[in-house]
Coordinates of C-alpha atoms and ligand atoms in Angstrom, one line a residue:
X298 CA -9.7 -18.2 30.8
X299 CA -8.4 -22.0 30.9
X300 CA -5.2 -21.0 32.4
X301 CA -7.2 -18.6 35.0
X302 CA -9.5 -21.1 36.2
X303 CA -6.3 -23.7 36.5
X304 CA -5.0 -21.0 38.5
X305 CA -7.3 -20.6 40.5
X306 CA -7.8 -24.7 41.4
X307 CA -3.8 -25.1 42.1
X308 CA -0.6 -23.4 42.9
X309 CA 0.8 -26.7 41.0
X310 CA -0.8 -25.7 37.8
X311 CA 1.0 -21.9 36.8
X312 CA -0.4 -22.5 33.5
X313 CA 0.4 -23.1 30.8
X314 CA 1.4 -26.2 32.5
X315 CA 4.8 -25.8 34.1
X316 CA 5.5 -28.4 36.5
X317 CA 6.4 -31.5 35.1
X318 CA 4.5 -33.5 32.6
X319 CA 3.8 -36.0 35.3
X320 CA 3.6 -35.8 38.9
X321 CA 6.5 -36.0 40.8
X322 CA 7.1 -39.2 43.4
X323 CA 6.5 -37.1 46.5
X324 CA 3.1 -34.8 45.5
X325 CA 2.0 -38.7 44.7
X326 CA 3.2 -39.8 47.8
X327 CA 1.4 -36.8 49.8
X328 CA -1.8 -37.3 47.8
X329 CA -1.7 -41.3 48.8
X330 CA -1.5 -39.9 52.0
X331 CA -4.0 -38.1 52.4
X332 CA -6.7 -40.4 52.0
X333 CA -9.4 -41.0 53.5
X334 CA -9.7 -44.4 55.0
X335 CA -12.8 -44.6 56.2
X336 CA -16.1 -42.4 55.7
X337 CA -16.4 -39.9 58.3
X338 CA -19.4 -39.5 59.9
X339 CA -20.7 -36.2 59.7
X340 CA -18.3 -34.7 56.8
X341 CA -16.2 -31.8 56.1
X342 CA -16.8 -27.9 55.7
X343 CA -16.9 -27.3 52.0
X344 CA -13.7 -25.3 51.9
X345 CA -12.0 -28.3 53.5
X346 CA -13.2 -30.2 50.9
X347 CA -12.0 -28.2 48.2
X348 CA -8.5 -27.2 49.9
X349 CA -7.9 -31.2 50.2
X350 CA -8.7 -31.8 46.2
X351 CA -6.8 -28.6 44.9
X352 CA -3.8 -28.9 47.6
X353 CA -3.5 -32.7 48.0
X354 CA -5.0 -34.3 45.3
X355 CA -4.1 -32.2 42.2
X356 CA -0.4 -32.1 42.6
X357 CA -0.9 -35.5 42.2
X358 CA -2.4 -35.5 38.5
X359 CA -0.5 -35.7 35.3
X360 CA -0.4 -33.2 33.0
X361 CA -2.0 -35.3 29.8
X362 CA -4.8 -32.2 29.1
X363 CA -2.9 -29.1 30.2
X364 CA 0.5 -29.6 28.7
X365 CA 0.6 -29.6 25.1
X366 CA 4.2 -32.2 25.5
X367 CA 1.9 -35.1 27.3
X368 CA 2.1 -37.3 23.8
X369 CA 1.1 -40.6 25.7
X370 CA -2.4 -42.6 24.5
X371 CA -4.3 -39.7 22.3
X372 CA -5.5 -37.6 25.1
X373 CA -6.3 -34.5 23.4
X374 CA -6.9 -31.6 25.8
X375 CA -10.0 -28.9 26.9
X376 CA -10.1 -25.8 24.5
X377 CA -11.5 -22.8 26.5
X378 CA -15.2 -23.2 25.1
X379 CA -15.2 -26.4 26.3
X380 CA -14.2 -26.2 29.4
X381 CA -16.6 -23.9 30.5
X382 CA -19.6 -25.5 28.2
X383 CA -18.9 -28.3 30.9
X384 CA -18.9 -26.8 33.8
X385 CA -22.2 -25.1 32.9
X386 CA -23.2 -28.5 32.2
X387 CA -22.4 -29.4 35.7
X388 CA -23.8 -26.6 37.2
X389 CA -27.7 -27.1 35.9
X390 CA -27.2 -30.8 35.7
X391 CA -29.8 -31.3 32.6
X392 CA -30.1 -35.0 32.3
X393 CA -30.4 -35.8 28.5
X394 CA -32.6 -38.8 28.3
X395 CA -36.4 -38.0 26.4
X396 CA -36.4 -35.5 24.0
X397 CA -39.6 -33.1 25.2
X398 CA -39.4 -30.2 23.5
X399 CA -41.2 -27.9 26.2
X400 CA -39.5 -29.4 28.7
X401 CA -35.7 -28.3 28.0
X402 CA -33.9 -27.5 24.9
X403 CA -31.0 -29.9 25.5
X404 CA -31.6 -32.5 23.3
X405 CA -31.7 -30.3 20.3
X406 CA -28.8 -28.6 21.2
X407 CA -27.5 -32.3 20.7
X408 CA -29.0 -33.0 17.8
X409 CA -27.8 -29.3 16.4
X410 CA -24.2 -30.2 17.7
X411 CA -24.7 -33.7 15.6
X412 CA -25.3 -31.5 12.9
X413 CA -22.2 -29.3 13.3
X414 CA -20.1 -32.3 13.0
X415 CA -21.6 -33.9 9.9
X416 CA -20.3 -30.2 8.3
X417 CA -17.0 -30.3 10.5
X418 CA -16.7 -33.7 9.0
X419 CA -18.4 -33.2 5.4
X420 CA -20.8 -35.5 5.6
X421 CA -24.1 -34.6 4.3
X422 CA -26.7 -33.6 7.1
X423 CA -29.5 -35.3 5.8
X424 CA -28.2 -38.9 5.8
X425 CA -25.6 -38.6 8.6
X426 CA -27.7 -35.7 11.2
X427 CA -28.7 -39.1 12.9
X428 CA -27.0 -40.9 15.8
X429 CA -26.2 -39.8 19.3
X430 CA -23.4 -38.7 22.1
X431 CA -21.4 -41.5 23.6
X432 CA -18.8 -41.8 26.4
X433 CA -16.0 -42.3 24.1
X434 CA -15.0 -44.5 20.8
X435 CA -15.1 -47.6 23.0
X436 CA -19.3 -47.3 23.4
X437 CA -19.5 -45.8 19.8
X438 CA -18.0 -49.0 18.8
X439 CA -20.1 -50.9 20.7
X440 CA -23.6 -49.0 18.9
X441 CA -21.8 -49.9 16.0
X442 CA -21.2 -53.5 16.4
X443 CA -24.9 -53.6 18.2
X444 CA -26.6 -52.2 15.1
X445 CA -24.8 -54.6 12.8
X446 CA -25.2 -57.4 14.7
X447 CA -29.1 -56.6 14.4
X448 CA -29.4 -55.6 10.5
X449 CA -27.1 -59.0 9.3
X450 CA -29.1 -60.8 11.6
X451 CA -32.5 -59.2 10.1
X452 CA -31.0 -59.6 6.6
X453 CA -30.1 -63.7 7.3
X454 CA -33.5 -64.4 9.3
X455 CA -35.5 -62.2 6.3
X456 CA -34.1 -64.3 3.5
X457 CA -34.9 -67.7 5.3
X458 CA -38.1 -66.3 5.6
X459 CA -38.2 -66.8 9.5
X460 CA -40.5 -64.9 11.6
X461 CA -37.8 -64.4 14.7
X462 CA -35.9 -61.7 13.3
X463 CA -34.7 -59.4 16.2
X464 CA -31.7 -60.0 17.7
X465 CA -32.6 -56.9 20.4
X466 CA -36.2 -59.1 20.7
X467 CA -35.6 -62.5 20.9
X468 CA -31.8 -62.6 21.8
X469 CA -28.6 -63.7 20.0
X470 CA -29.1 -67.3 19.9
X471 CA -32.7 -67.5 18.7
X472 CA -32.1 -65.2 16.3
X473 CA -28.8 -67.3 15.1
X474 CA -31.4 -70.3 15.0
X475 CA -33.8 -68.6 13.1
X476 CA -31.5 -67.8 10.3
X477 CA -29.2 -70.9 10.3
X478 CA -26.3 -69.3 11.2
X479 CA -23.5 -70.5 13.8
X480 CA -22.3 -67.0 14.8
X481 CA -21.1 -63.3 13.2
X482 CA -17.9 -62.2 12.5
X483 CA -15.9 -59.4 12.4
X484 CA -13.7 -58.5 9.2
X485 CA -11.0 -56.0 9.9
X486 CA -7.1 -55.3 9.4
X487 CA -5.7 -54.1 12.9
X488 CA -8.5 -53.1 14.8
X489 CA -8.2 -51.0 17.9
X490 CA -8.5 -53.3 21.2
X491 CA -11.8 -51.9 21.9
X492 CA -13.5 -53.5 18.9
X493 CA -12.4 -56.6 20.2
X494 CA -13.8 -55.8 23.3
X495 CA -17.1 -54.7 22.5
X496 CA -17.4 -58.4 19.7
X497 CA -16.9 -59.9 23.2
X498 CA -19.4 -58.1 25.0
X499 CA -22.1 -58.6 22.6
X500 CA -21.7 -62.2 22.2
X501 CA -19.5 -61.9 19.2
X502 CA -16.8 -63.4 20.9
X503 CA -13.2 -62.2 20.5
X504 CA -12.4 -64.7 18.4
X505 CA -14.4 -63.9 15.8
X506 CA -12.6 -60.6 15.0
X507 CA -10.9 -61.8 11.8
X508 CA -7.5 -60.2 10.5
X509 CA -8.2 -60.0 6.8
X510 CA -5.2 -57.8 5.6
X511 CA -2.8 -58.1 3.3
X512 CA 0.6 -60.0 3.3
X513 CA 2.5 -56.9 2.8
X514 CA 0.8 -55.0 5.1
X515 CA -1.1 -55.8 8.6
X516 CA -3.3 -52.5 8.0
X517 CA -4.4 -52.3 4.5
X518 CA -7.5 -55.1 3.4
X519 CA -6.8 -58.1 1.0
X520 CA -9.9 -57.6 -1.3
X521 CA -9.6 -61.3 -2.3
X522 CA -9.4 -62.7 1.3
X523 CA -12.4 -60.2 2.1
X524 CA -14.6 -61.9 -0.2
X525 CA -13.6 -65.3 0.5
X526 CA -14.2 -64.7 4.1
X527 CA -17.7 -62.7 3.3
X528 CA -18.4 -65.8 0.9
X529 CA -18.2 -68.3 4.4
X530 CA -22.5 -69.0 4.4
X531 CA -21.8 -70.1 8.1
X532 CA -22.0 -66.9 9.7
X533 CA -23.0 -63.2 9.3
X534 CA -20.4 -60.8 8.9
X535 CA -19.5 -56.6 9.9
X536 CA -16.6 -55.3 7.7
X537 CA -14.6 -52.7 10.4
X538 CA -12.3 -50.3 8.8
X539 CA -9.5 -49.0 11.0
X540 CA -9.2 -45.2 9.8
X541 CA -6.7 -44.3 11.9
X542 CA -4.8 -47.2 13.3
X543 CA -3.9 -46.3 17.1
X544 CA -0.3 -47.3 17.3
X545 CA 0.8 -45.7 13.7
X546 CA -1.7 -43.0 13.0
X547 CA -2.6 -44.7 9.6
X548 CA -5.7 -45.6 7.1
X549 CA -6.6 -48.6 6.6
X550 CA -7.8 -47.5 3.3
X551 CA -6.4 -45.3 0.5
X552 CA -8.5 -43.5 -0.9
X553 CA -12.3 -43.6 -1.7
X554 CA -12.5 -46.1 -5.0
X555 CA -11.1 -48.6 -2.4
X556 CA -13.8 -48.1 0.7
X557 CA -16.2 -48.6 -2.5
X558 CA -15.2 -51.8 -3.7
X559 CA -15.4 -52.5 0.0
X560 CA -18.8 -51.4 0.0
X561 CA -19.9 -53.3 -2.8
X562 CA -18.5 -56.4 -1.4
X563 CA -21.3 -55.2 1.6
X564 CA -24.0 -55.4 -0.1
X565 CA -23.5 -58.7 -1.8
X566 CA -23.2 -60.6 1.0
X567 CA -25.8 -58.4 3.3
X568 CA -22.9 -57.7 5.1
X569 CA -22.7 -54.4 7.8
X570 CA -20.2 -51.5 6.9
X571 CA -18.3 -50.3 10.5
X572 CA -16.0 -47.3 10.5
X573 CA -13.4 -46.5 13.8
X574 CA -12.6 -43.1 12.9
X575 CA -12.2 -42.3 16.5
X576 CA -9.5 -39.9 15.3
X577 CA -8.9 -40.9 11.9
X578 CA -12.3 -39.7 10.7
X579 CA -11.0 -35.6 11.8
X580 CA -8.8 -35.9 8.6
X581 CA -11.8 -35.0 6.4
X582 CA -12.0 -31.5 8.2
X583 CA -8.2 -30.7 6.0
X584 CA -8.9 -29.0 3.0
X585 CA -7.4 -29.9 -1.0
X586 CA -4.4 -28.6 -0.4
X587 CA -1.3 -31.2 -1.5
X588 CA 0.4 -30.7 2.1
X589 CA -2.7 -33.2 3.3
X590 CA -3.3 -35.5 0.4
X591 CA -2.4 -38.6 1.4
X592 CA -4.9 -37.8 4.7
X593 CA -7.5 -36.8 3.0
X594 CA -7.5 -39.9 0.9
X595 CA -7.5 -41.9 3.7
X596 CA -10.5 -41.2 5.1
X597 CA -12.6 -40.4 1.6
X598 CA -15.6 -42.3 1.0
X599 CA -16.6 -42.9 4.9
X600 CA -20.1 -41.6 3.6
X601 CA -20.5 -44.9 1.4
X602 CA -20.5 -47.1 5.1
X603 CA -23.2 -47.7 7.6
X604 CA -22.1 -46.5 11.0
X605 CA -19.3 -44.3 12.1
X606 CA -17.6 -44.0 15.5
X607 CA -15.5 -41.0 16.4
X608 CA -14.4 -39.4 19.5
X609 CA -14.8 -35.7 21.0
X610 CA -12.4 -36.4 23.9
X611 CA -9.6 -36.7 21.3
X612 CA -8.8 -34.9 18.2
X613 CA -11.9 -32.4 19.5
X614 CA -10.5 -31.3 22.4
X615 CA -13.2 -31.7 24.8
X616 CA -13.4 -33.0 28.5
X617 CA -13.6 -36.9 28.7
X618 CA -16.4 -38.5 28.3
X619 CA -17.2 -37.9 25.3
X620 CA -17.6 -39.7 21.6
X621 CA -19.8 -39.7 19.1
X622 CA -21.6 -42.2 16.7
X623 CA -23.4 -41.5 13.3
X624 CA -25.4 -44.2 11.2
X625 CA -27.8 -44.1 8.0
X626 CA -30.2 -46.2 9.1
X627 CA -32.6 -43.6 11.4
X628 CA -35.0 -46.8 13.0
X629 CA -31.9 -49.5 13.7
X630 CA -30.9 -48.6 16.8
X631 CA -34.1 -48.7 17.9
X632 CA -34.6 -52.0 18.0
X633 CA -31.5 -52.7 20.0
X634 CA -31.6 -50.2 22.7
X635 CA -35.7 -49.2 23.0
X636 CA -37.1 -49.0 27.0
X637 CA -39.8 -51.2 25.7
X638 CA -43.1 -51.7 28.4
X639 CA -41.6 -49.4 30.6
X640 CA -45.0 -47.5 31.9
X641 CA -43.1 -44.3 33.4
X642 CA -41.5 -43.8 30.5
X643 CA -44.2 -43.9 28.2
X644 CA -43.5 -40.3 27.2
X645 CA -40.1 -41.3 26.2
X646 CA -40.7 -41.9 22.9
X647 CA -40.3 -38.4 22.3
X648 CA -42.8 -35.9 21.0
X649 CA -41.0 -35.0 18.1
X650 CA -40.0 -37.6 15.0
X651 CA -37.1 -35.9 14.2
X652 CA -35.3 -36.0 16.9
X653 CA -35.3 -39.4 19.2
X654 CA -34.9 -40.0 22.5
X655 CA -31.7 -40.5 23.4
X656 CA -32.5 -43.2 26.2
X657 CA -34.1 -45.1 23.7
X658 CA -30.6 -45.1 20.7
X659 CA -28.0 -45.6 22.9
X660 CA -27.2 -47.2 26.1
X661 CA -27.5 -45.2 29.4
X662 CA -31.4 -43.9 30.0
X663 CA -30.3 -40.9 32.6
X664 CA -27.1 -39.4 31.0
X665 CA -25.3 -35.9 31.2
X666 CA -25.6 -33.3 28.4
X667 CA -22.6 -34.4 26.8
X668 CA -22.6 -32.6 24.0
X669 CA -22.7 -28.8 25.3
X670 CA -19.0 -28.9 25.4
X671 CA -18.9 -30.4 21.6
X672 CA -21.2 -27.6 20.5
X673 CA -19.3 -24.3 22.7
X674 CA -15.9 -25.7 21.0
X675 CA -17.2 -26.0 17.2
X676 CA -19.0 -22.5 17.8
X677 CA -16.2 -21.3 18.7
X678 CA -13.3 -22.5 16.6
X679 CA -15.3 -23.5 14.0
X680 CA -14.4 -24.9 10.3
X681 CA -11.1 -23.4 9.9
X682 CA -10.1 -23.2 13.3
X683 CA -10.0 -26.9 14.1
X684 CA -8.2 -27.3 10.2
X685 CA -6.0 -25.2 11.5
X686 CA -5.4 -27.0 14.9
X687 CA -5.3 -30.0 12.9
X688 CA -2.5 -28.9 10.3
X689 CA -0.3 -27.5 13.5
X690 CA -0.6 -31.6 14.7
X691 CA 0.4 -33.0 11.6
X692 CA 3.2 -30.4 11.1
X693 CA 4.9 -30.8 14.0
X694 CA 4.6 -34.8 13.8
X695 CA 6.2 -35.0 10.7
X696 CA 8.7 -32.5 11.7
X697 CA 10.0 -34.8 14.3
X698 CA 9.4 -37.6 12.0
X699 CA 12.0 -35.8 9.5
X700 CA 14.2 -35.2 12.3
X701 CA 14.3 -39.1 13.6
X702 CA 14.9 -39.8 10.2
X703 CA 18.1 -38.3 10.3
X704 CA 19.1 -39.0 13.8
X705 CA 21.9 -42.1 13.6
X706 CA 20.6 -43.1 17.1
X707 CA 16.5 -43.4 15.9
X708 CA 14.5 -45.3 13.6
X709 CA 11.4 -44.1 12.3
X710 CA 8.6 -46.9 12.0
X711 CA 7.2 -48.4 10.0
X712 CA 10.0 -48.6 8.2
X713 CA 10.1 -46.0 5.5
X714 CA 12.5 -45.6 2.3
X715 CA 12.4 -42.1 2.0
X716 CA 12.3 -39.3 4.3
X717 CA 9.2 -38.0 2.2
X718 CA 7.2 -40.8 2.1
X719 CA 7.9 -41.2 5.6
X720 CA 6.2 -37.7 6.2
X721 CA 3.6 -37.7 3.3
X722 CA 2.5 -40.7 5.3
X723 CA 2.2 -39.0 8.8
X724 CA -1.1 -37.9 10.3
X725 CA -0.9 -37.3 14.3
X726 CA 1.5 -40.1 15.6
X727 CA 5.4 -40.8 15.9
X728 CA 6.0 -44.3 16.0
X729 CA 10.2 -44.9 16.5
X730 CA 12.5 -46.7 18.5
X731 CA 16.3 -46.1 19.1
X732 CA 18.7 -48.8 17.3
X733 CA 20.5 -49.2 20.8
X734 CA 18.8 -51.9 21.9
X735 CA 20.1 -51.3 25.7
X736 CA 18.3 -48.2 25.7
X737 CA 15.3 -48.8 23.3
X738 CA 14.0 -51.3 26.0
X739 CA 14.0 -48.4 28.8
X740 CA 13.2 -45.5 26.2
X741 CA 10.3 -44.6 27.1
X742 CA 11.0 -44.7 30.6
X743 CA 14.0 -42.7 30.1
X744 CA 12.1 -40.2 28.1
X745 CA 9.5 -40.0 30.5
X746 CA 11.8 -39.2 33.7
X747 CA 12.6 -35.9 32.3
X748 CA 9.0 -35.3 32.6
X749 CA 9.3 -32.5 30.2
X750 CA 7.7 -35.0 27.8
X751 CA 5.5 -38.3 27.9
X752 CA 5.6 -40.9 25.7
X753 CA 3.8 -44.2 25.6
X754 CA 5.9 -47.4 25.3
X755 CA 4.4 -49.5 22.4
X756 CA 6.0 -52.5 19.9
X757 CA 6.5 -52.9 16.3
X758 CA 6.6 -55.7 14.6
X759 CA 7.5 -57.7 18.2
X760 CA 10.4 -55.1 19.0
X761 CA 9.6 -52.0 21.3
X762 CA 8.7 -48.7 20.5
X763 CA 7.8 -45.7 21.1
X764 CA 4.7 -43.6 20.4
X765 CA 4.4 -39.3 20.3
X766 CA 0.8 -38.9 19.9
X767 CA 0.3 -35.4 19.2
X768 CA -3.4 -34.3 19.8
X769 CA -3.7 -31.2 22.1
X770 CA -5.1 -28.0 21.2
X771 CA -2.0 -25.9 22.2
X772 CA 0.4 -27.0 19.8
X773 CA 2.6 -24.6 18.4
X774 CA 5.1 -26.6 16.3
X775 CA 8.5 -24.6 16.6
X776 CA 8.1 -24.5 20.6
X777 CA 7.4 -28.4 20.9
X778 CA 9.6 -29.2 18.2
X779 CA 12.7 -27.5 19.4
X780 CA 11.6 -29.0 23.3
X781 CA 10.8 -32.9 21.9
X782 CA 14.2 -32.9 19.7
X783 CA 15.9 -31.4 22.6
X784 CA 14.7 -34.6 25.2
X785 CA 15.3 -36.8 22.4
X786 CA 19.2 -35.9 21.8
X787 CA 19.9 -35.7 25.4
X788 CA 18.3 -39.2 26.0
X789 CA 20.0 -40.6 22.7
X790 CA 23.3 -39.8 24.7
X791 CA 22.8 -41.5 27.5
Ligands
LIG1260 C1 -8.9 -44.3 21.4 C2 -9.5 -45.2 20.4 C3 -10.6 -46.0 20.7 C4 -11.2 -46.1 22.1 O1 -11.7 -44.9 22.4 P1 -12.1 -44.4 23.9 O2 -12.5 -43.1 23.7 O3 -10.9 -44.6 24.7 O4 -13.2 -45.3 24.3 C5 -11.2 -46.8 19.7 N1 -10.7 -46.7 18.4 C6 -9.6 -46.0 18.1 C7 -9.1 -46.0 16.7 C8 -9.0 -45.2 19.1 O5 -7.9 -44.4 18.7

């Protein structure tokens, strides 16, 4: 159906995907072109419209959802279900703000597809069914840090027995005042650049995102530095864990006896409990088998933390935008993100406890129904079929990891001692370089002017690299493995 529609749009997208993985210099060119530069003044037939977009413009994209050998970023891709749960979401234009339950059954379809993913994700529905649809990891992190900026602050202001304890009611700095504090903090081991961003958006400050990992290892956490750091009575602090680092596909933690010391440190010190699983957090959909051990371990105990950010443009394989967010606390984000004395909205507060409005827990008011296409994918793939999309990933990434193992002219990273720790190790990401150094500074470049593949250029350790982030829906390991290996010897012999 995917391939039909495609079809249909463009005689540049014969799918599955055959043109090149990017687009090459002279469709971009002719798509440059062909823009507009001023606004005409009484517009274009319809079918002019749409011959312009499918003949100039879309020659002109990449191919990072319809091929499955676009490994750049994580872009995932748009599983059948999907793409045409968001067209119909398009098409009757439903705008997801106050839940009204005669008025349209959208926002239980959300909460429903909330539901879904707690069981995709095994978490258990009662404590987790609670949160809401983002745009993507980057706003989920945001609710996250937003949340825990308000319940430390609470928790500070509460014990010094102030009566300002609201950071969403009286602001940052009063509530700072109030409980004697000079800022908050952020305690994390390689966070994704987005958490950074968000600390600075909500007066965090960048800064204040504190590396607390071990000697040995930039990802994992120094327990003892943790505490020390936690101990600090100057400021308020949000523990982040990184489960699934973005440059090497790895956990920040090992296994669930260490997310629980974590969370025990938590509580001590009133501190918040963050999780970025924006595609880390999918590795709980594996089942026991040994093949997925060391994945599985990584992300056990998420259900012992406070808020949870994952993405559905991603490992899900559903249109951007799209992310979700999950917390235990049902009333927090309320008192961050409420339309408070807003008279036309006075509805808005829903008419049903159980499921809030979404304007009033997150941070658009009018919004899409974002999570049709997260509901049409798990219907139809359901449990096993996204494990089994899942396994196909992580088979074919530690097949090429096995195979730059070997290769004289690569080196896998980080820097493994055995082949099979090396793959035991692997979730969805490549991470290598070639020991060349002439051509490990343009690899990535050379790799992507095949356009048979794309890769994205990344550094270990200060030294370049490059990153295979394998994510789409239409894997099939023997196909891409025999096509990345292929690129990859040629390009090693240039
Ligand atoms: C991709 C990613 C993000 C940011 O997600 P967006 O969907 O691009 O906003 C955050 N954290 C991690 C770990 C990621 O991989």
């Amino acid at each position: 159906m995917q391939d039909q529609f495609l079809q249909g749009l463009s005689k540049a997208a014969q799918g599955p995907w055959e043109s090149g993985v990017l687009p090459t210099a002279n469709n971009l060119a002719r798509a440059r072109a062909s823009l507009p530069t001023a606004l005409s003044n009484h517009g274009a037939e319809v079918e002019t419209v749409k011959r312009h977009i499918t003949e100039d413009l879309v020659p002109a994209f990449n191919g990072g959802s319809i091929s499955s050998n676009y490994y750049g970023f994580i872009t995932g891709g748009v599983t059948p279900a999907a793409l045409f749960a968001d067209n119909v979401v398009s098409a009757y234009d439903q705008n997801v703000q106050v839940h009204l339950s005669s008025h349209s059954i959208a926002t239980e379809v959300e909460f429903n597809a909330l539901g879904l993913l707690t069981d995709l994700l095994r978490l258990d529905r009662p404590t987790w069914q609670n949160g809401t649809f983002t745009t993507g990891a980057t706003a989920s992190n945001l609710l996250g840090l937003a949340c825990g900026r308000e319940f430390v602050l609470r928790k500070a202001a509460e014990k010094k027995g102030s009566t300002i304890q609201s950071v969403g009611e009286n602001g940052l700095f009063e509530a700072l005042q109030a409980s004697g504090l000079s800022g908050v903090q952020v305690l994390t081991t390689l966070p994704h650049s987005s958490l950074v961003k968000t600390a600075s958006i909500l007066g965090i400050g960048r800064a204040n995102v504190r590396n607390t990992c071990r000697r040995d290892d930039p990802l994992r956490f120094d327990l003892e530095q943790l505490e020390k750091e936690l101990a600090k009575g100057d400021k308020a602090s949000i523990v982040a864990i990184s489960c699934g680092e973005v440059n090497t596909g790895r956990f920040a933690t090992a296994n669930g006896d260490e997310v629980r010391s974590i969370r025990e440190l938590c509580d001590k010190y009133s501190a918040w409990l963050h999780v970025d699983g924006a595609f880390g957090i999918f590795g709980r959909a594996l089942d026991d088998s040994s093949e997925f051990q060391t994945i599985k371990k990584g992300c056990e105990g998420m259900e012992l933390v406070d808020s949870i950010t994952g993405d559905g443009h991603k490992l899900l394989n559903v249109p951007y935008d799209c992310g979700f967010f999950f917390c235990r606390h049902p009333d927090l984000a309320v008192h961050v993100f409420q339309n408070a004395n807003a008279a036309y909205l006075t509805v808005a507060s829903s008419d049903s406890p159980t499921i809030p409005s979404p304007l009033n827990i997150g941070i658009e008011n009018s919004r899409r129904f974002r999570a049709l296409p997260v509901y049409a994918s798990l219907l139809s793939y359901g449990r096993v079929g996204y494990r089994d999309m899942l396994q196909r990933q992580i088979r074919l990434t530690r097949m090429i990891y096995g195979w730059i193992f070997d290769h004289p002219a690569y080196t896998a990273l980080p820097a493994a001692t055995s082949k099979e720790r090396l793959q035991d190790q692997a979730f969805i990401i490549v991470l290598f370089r070639a020991n060349d150094e002439a051509l490990n500074r343009d690899l990535a470049k050379k790799i992507n002017e095949t356009s048979q593949m794309f890769v994205s250029g990344s550094s270990w350790q200060g030294v370049p690299a490059c990153r295979i982030a394998i994510s789409n829906w239409r894997v099939d390991e023997d196909r891409d493995f025999a096509l990345v290996t292929g690129v990859l010897a040629k390009v090693s012999q240039c």
